[in-house]
XYZ file of C-alpha atoms in Angstrom:
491
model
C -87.914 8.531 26.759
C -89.605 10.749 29.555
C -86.495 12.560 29.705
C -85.863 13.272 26.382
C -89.382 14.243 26.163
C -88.540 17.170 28.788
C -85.233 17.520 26.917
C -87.472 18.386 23.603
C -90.291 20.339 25.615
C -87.627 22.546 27.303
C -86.072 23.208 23.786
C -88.927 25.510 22.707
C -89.261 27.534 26.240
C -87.234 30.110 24.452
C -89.704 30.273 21.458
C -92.490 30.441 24.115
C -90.798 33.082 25.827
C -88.487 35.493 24.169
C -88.728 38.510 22.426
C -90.380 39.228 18.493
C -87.838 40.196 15.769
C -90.350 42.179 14.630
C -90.081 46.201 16.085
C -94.040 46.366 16.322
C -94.842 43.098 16.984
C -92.242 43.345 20.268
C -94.188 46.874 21.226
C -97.427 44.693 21.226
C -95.801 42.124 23.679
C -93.927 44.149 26.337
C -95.257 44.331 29.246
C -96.654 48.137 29.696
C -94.641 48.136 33.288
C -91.373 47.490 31.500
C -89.730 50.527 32.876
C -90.612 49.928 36.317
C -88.226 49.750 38.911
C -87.986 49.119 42.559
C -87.720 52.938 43.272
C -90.690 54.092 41.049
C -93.775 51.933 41.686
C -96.781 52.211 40.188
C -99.771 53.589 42.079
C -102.917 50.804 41.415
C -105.985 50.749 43.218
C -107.720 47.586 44.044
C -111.469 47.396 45.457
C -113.729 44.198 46.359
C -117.312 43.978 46.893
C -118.856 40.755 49.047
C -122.235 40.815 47.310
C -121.955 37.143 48.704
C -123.995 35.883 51.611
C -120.521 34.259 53.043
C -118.866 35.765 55.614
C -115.038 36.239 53.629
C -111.924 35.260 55.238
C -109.343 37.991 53.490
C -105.667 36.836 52.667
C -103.319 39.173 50.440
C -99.560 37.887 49.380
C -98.488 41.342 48.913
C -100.158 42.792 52.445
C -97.251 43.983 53.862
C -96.777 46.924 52.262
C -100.658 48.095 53.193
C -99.113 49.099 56.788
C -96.442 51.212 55.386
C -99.296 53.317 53.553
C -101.059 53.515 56.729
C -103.962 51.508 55.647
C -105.154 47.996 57.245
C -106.780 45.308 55.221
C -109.778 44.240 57.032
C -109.366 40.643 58.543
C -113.080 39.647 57.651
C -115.464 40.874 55.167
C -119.172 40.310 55.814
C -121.548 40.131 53.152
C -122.451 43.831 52.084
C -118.789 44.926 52.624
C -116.420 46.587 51.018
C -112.988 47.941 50.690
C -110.669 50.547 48.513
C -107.068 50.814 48.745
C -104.170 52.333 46.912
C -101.139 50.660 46.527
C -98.220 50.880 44.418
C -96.371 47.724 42.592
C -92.851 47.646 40.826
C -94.281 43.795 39.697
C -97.383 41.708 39.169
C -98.604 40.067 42.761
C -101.323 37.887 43.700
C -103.928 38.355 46.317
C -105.936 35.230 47.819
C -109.737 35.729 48.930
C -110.549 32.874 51.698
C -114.437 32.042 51.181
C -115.325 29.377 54.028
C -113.071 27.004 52.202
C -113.034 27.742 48.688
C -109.175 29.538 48.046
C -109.519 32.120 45.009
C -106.564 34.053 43.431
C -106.506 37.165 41.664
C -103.929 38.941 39.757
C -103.378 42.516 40.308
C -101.115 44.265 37.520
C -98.808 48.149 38.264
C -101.157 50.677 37.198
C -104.044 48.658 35.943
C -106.550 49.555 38.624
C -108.941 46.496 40.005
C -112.514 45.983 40.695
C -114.099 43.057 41.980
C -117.292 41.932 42.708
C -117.985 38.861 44.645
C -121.701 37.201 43.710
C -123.445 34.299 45.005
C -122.915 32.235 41.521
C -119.651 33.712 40.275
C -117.151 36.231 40.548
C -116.768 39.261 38.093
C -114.193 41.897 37.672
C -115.899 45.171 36.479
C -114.460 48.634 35.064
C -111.936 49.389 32.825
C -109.182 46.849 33.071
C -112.007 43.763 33.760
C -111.290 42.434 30.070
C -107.307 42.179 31.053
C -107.710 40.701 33.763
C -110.291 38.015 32.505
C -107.775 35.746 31.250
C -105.157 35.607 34.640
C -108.160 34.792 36.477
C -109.249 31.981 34.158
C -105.539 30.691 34.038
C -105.580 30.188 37.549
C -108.299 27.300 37.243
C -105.595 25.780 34.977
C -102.532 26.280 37.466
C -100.274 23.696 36.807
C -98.809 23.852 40.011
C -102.081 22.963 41.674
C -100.511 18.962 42.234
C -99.778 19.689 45.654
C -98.228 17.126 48.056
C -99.479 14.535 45.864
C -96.731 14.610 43.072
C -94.017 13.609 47.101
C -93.301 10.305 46.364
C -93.397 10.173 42.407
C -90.069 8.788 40.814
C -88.115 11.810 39.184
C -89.266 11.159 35.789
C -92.881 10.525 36.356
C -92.798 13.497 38.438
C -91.126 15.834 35.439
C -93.469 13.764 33.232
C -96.620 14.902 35.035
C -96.001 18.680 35.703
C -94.668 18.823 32.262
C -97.840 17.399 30.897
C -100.286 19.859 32.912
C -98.177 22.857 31.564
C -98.457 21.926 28.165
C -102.466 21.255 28.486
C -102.260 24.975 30.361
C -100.327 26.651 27.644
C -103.080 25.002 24.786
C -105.665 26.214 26.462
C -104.566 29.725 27.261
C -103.558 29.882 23.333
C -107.389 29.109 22.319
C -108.771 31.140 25.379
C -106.788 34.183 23.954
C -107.981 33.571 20.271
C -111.244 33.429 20.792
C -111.601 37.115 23.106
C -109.207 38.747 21.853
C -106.527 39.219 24.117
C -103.796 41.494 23.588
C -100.610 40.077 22.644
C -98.657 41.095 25.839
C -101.161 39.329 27.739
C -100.728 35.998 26.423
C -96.949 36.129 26.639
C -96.981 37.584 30.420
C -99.709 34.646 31.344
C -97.588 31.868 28.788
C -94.768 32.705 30.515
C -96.059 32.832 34.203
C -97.203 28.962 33.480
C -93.562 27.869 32.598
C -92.572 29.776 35.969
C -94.731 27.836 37.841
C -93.868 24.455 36.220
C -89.747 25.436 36.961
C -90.808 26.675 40.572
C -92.053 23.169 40.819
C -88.968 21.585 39.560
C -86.807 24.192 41.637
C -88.407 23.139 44.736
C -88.084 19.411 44.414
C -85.148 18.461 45.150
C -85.662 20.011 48.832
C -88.656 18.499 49.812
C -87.306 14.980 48.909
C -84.635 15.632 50.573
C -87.078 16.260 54.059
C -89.232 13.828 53.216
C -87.867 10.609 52.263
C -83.924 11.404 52.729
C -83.456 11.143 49.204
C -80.473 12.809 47.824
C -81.332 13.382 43.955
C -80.325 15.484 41.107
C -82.124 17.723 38.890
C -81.719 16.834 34.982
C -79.144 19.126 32.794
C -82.253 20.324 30.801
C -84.189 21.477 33.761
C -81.075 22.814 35.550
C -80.229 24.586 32.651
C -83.390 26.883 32.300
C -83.737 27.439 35.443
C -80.631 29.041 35.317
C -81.535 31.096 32.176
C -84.606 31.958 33.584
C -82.799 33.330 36.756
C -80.403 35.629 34.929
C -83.818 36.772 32.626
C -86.038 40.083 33.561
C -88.812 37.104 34.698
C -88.599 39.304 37.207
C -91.432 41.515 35.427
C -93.914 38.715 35.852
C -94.127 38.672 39.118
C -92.657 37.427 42.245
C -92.305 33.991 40.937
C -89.112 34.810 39.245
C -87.974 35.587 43.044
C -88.328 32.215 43.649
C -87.198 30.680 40.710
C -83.678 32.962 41.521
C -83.162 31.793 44.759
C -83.540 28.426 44.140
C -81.058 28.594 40.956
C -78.356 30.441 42.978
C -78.690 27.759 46.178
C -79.258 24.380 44.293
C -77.538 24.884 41.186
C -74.355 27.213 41.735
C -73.292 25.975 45.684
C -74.136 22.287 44.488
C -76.389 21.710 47.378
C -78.681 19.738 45.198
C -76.395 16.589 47.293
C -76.703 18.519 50.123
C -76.481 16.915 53.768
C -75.249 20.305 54.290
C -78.997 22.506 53.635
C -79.302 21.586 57.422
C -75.955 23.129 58.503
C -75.792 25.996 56.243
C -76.941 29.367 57.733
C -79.315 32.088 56.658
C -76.433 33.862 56.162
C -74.674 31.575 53.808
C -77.935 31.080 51.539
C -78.432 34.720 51.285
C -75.129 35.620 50.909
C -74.842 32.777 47.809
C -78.062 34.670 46.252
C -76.412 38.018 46.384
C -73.183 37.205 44.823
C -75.794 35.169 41.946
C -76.943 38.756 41.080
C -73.930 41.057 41.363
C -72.592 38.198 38.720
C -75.793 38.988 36.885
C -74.339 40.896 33.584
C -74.822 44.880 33.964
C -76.865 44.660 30.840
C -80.145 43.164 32.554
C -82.022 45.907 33.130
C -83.475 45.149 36.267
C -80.427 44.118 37.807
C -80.727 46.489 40.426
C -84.716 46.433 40.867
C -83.622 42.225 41.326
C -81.125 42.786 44.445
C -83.581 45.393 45.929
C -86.185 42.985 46.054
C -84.041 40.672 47.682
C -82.426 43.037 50.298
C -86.329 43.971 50.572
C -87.221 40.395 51.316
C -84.541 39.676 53.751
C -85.189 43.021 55.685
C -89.182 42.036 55.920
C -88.763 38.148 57.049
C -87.848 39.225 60.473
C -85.057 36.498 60.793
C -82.390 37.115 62.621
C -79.228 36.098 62.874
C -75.535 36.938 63.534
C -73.859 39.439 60.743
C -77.324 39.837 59.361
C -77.434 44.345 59.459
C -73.710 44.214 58.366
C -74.979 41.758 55.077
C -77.610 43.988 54.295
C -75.598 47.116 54.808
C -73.098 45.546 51.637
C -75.213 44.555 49.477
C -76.764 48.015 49.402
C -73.614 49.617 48.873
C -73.397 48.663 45.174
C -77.385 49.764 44.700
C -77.664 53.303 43.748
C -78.638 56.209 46.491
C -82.257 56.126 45.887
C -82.929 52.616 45.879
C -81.027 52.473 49.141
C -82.504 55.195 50.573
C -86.131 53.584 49.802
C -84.976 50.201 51.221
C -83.755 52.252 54.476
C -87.173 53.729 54.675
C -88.675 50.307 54.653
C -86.403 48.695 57.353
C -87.034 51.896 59.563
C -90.612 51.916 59.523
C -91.008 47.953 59.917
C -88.987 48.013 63.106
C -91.699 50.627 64.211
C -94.799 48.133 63.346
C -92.090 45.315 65.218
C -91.832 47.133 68.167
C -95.457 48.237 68.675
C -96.248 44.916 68.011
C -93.982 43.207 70.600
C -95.430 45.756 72.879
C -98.285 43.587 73.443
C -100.007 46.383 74.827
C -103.176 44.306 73.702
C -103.119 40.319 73.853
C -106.690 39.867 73.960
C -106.459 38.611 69.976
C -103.362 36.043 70.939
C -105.303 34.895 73.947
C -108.367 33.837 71.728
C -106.190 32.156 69.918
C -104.253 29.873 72.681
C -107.721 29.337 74.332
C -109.583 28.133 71.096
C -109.736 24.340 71.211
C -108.249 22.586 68.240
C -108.217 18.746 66.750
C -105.072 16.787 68.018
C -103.787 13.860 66.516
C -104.845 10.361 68.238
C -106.120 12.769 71.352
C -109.210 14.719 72.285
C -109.546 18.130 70.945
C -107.638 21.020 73.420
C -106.446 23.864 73.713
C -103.082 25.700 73.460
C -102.801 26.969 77.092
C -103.568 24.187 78.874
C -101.712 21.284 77.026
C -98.312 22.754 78.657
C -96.420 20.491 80.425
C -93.172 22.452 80.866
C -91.970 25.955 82.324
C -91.476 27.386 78.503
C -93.439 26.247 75.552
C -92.452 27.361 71.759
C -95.553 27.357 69.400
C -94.547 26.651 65.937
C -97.542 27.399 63.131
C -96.925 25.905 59.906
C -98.440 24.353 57.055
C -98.228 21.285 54.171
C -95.414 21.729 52.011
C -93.818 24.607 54.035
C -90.213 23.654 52.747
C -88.594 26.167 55.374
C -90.655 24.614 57.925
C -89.403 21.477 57.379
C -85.974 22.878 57.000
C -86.026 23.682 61.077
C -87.196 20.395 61.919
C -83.578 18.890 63.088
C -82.712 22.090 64.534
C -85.880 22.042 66.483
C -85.441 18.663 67.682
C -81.388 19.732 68.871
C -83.610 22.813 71.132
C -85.915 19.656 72.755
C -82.742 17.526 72.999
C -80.914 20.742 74.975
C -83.362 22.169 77.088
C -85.467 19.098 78.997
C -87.802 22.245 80.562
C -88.534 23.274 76.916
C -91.414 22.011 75.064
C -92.421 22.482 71.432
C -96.078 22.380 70.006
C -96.842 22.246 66.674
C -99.642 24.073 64.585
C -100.525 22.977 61.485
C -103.085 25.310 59.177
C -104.373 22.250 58.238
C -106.878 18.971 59.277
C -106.119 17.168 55.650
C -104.364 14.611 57.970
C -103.030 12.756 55.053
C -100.871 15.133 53.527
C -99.070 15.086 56.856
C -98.705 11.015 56.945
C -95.139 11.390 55.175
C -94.017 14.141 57.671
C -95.213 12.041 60.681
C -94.332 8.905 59.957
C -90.379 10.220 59.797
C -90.591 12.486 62.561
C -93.173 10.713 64.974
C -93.637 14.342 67.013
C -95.653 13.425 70.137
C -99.506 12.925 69.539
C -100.192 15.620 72.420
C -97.824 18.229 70.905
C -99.581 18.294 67.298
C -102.537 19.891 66.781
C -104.430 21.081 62.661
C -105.897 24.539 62.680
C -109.073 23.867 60.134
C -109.346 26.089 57.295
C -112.146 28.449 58.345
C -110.143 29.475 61.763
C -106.871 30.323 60.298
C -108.153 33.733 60.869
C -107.258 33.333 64.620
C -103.876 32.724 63.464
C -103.746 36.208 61.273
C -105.158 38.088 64.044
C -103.292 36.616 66.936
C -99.549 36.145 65.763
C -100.081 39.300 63.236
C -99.637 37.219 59.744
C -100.122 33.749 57.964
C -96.228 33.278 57.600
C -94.709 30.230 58.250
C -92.858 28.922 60.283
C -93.856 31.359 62.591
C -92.557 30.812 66.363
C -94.136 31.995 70.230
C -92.292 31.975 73.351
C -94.727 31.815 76.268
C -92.649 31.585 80.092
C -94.453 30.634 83.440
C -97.815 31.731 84.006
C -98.761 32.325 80.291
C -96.358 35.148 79.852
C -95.650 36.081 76.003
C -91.353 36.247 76.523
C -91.555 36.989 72.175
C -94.506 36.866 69.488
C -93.002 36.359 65.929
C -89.460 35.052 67.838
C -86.437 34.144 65.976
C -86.401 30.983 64.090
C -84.925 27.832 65.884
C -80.944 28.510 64.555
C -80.900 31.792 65.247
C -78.605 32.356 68.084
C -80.615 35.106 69.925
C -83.846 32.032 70.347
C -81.704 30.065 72.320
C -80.511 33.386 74.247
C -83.842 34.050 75.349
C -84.183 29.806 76.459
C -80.989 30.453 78.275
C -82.036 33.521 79.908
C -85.631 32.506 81.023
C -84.071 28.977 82.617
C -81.396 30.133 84.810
C-alpha cells in the first residue's frame, strides 16, 4: 500500500508541475529568467547587513564565481558589517549564512537584486524584490529534505513513505502561504516545484548511500525511476542547480544500471561523466536549454579540480557540439581558474593552513590534538569531509588500497562535524583508527575555508617530511597523478 501510495502521489507531479493551457495564465507562471542561458547571465546584486551582535561565519554555494569578478567574499562578518557584490546568474542558487551554529539559506533569483538585513530577533529582506523573496525563505523552514542521516537505515518503503509525506505537508503549506500574501503565480510554481526536486534528489541519492553504508544493493521503484527520468530530460534546470543533481543521478543510476552496482567503486570519473554527457546530447534538440544543460556540466567538471587521465581531451568533445560562444565562455572559465590554482599552490603564504594543522581538535576515544603533531609516518594525506558526503564515502575503498600500498603513508581524517552519532554507521563498518579521526565543531569550520581555500569535500593535503605542503587541494585518491606524487616523494 505504501507503494502504491507513491505510485498515486507521483501521478499528479505533472499537474503540480507543467505548463497552463491557458496563453495568459502560462505568461503569469514562467519564470521571468526563461530566456536565460549559460552565455547571457543576468547581472543581480546581493547585499547583507549583520545588525546582529554575532560574529557571522559566511558560506555561499555559488562563491566561486566571486573570484572570477575579482571580488572576495569576506570569510567573517562582525556585527556592524557589511557587504555589496554584483554577480551574474544563468539559474536560481542558494547562499548559506553560518551564525555560531544556526545554518540559514537564502535564495537569490537572475536579476532580482537582494537585500538583507540580519537583526537580533529575526531576519528581513528589504527593497524592492523583499516581497518575492518572502516566500523561498519561509519554504526553507519547511525543506523536506531536512531528514538528514536519520531517514539511513529506514526500509525502502518507510523511507519513500516519510519523504513523501513531508513534501506533501510542504506543498499544503506553501499553497495557503501563497493565498494568503499574494504571491505571484510564477512564484508558487518555481517554489512547488523546487520541493518535488528536493524530495527526487532524496530518492536519487539513496540508493548510493545504502550502498556505503550497509552494503545493501537495492532498487529504486518504476514510479520513482520514472520521474526522475522525466524530470532530467525537463528545463528543471531553470529552478536551480538542483535539477543538476537530479540529472546526474538519472543518467548514472538509471541509464548504466548501476543502481546493482558493485561496480560505483571501479568505475572512473571518466566513465560517470562521460555516461552524463551522452544523457544530454540524447536530450531531444527541442529542450531549450539543452545547451545551457551541457555547459553547466562541462562548467562543473572544469571547476571540481579532479583530475584524471583523458580528462582535457573529454572536455575538449563535449564542447565541440556547444556553439562558439558558449565554448568560448567555458574556455574563459578554465583559463582563469588555473590562474587562482596556481597562485594558490604557490603557497607563497601558509600562515592560514598552519593555523589550521596547529588548532587542536576532538578525537575519537583520544585526547584532543592537533594535526601536525599526530603524524606518525614520513607523508600524511588529510582528508576533510563531512556526514552524508556520498563522494566521500565513494573514496573510502580506494583510500584504504593507498594505506594497504604505501606502509610510510598515513591518512587522517577530518570530519566538519562533532554530532558523533551520525558517524556511528560509517565507523562501525570502517573502524578507521581512533588516532587518525578527528570532528572539526561547527563554529571552526572557518579554519577549514581559510586554510585549504573552500568547504568542498572530500578535499585532500599532502604534507612530506618536516611539515612540507607537497599539494593543497591534491587529486582525489583514484586519480593516477596522487599516487605519482606518493611514488615520487618515497623513493
Amino acid at each position: 500500500m505504501k507503494i502504491l501510495r507513491v505510485v498515486l502521489l507521483l501521478s499528479v507531479f505533472g499537474a503540480l508541475t507543467a505548463g497552463c493551457s491557458d496563453g495568459e495564465e502560462r505568461k503569469n507562471t514562467e519564470l521571468p529568467w526563461s530566456d536565460v542561458t549559460f552565455v547571457d547571465p543576468i547581472p543581480t546584486t546581493l547585499s547583507f547587513i549583520n545588525q546582529s551582535a554575532d560574529t557571522l561565519d559566511l558560506r555561499v554555494t555559488y562563491e566561486w564565481e566571486l573570484p572570477l569578478l575579482g571580488r572576495e567574499l569576506p570569510d567573517t562578518l562582525w556585527p556592524g558589517d557589511s557587504f555589496l557584490f554584483n554577480i551574474s546568474l544563468y539559474r536560481p542558487e542558494d547562499f548559506v549564512i553560518d551564525a555560531r551554529y544556526r545554518r540559514i539559506f537564502y535564495a537569490l533569483y537572475p536579476g532580482m537584486d537582494r537585500r538583507i538585513v540580519y537583526g537580533p530577533f529575526k531576519n528581513t529582506g528589504v527593497g524592492i524584490n523583499a516581497d518575492i523573496y518572502a516566500p523561498a525563505d519561509s519554504v526553507e523552514t519547511w525543506d523536506p529534505t531536512s531528514v538528514g542521516q536519520s531517514t539511513i537505515g529506514l526500509p525502502l518503503n518507510e523511507f519513500i513513505e516519510h519523504v513523501s509525506g513531508l513534501r506533501d505537508t510542504s506543498v499544503a503549506r506553501l499553497q495557503r502561504y501563497a493565498a494568503r500574501t499574494n504571491q505571484p503565480a510564477w512564484v508558487v510554481n518555481l517554489l512547488q516545484r523546487r520541493l518535488t526536486h528536493k524530495m527526487l534528489h532524496r530518492f536519487a541519492t539513496y540508493p548510493g548511500y545504502y550502498r556505503y553504508f550497509y552494503q545493501q544493493k537495492i532498487q529504486l521503484p518504476p514510479a520513482i525511476a520514472v520521474e526522475l527520468d522525466a524530470q532530467a530530460r525537463s528545463d528543471g534546470f531553470l529552478d536551480g542547480s538542483m535539477h543538476q543533481d537530479i540529472l546526474l543521478s538519472t543518467a548514472i543510476y538509471q541509464h548504466r544500471l548501476i543502481t546493482e552496482a558493485d561496480s560505483i567503486i571501479e568505475e572512473s570519473r571518466a566513465e560517470r561523466y562521460t555516461t552524463v554527457v551522452d544523457f544530454i546530447e540524447q536530450l531531444p534538440d527541442t529542450l531549450s536549454h539543452k545547451a545551457s544543460i551541457l555547459a553547466a556540466l562541462i562548467d562543473d567538471e572544469i571547476r571540481n579540480g579532479h583530475d584524471y587521465a583523458g580528462k582535457e581531451e573529454l572536455i575538449y568533445n563535449a564542447m565541440k557540439v556547444l556553439p562558439a560562444s558558449y565554448a568560448k565562455r567555458l574556455n574563459q572559465i578554465d583559463q582563469r581558474l588555473s590562474e587562482l590554482r596556481t597562485e594558490q599552490n604557490s603557497l607563497n603564504d601558509t600562515s592560514q593552513l598552519l593555523t589550521l594543522l596547529s588548532t587542536p581538535f576532538e578525537r575519537r576515544n583520544l585526547a584532543n590534538g592537533d594535526l601536525l603533531n599526530v603524524r606518525q609516518k614520513p607523508l600524511t594525506l588529510y582528508k576533510f569531509w563531512f556526514a552524508g558526503c556520498y563522494p566521500c564515502l565513494r573514496l573510502q575503498p580506494v583510500e584504504a588500497e593507498l594505506r594497504k600500498q604505501y606502509t610510510d603513508l598515513e591518512i587522517i581524517s577530518v570530519a566538519f562535524s562533532t554530532k558523533i552519532d551520525k558517524w556511528k554507521p560509517y565507523l562501525k563498518r570502517h573502524q578507521p583508527p581512533a588516532d587518525a579521526f578527528f570532528y572539526i565543531p561547527e563554529q571552526q569550520k572557518g579554519l577549514v575555508r581559510r586554510g585549504m581555500g573552500s568547504l568542498g569535500a572530500p578535499q585532500y593535503l599532502l604534507l612530506g617530511p618536516d611539515d612540507e605542503v607537497i599539494c593543497r587541494a591534491c587529486p582525489k585518491p583514484d586519480d593516477p597523478s596522487l599516487r605519482s606524487l606518493i611514488q615520487a616523494r618515497l623513493n
